[in-house]
C-alpha cells in the first residue's frame, strides 16, 4: 500500500494504491494526508482498512505533491 494525493492542483484528495496497483479513494476516512493523519497510530488505522471496500478512482488522475 502506498499513500498518495491525487486530483487537480489545489484540490487534491487522499488516496492509496493497493497491493495490485489500483488507486483507491481515502477521502471518506481522511481529509488530507498531512499532520495527524501521518502519525503512527493513524497510519495503523489506515493499514487496517479493507482496501477492497474503498472506492476505486476512475481514469488517470494527476498525482499531487506529498
Coordinates of C-alpha atoms in Angstrom, one line a residue:
X1 CA 0.0 0.0 0.0
X2 CA 1.2 3.5 -1.0
X3 CA -0.4 6.7 0.2
X4 CA -0.9 9.4 -2.4
X5 CA -2.6 12.6 -3.1
X6 CA -4.5 12.9 -6.4
X7 CA -6.6 15.4 -8.3
X8 CA -6.4 18.9 -9.8
X9 CA -3.8 21.3 -8.3
X10 CA -5.1 22.8 -5.1
X11 CA -8.0 20.3 -4.8
X12 CA -6.0 17.0 -4.2
X13 CA -7.7 14.2 -2.3
X14 CA -6.1 11.5 -0.2
X15 CA -5.8 8.1 -1.7
X16 CA -3.8 4.9 -1.7
X17 CA -2.5 2.5 -4.2
X18 CA -3.5 -1.0 -3.1
X19 CA -1.5 -4.2 -3.4
X20 CA -2.5 -4.8 -7.0
X21 CA -1.9 -1.3 -8.2
X22 CA -5.4 0.1 -8.0
X23 CA -5.8 3.7 -6.9
X24 CA -8.4 3.9 -4.1
X25 CA -10.1 7.0 -2.6
X26 CA -9.4 7.6 1.1
X27 CA -11.5 10.8 1.4
X28 CA -14.2 9.0 3.3
X29 CA -11.7 8.3 6.1
X30 CA -9.3 11.3 5.9
X31 CA -9.5 15.0 5.0
X32 CA -5.9 15.0 3.7
X33 CA -2.5 13.3 4.1
X34 CA -0.8 15.6 6.5
X35 CA -0.1 16.3 10.2
X36 CA -2.1 14.0 12.4
X37 CA -3.0 11.6 9.6
X38 CA 0.7 10.7 9.3
X39 CA 1.1 9.8 13.0
X40 CA 2.0 6.1 13.5
X41 CA -1.4 5.5 15.2
X42 CA -3.3 7.0 12.2
X43 CA -1.2 5.0 9.8
X44 CA -2.0 1.8 11.6
X45 CA -5.7 2.7 11.2
X46 CA -5.3 3.2 7.5
X47 CA -3.4 0.0 7.2
X48 CA -6.2 -1.9 9.0
X49 CA -8.8 -0.7 6.4
X50 CA -10.1 -3.4 4.0
X51 CA -8.8 -1.7 0.8
X52 CA -11.2 -3.7 -1.4
X53 CA -14.1 -1.7 0.2
X54 CA -12.6 1.6 -0.7
X55 CA -13.9 3.2 -3.9
X56 CA -11.7 2.9 -7.0
X57 CA -10.7 6.1 -8.6
X58 CA -11.6 6.2 -12.3
X59 CA -9.3 7.3 -15.1
X60 CA -5.8 8.5 -14.7
X61 CA -5.9 11.4 -12.3
X62 CA -2.9 13.7 -11.7
X63 CA -0.8 12.8 -8.6
X64 CA -0.2 15.7 -6.4
X65 CA 2.7 16.6 -4.1
X66 CA 3.2 14.8 -0.8

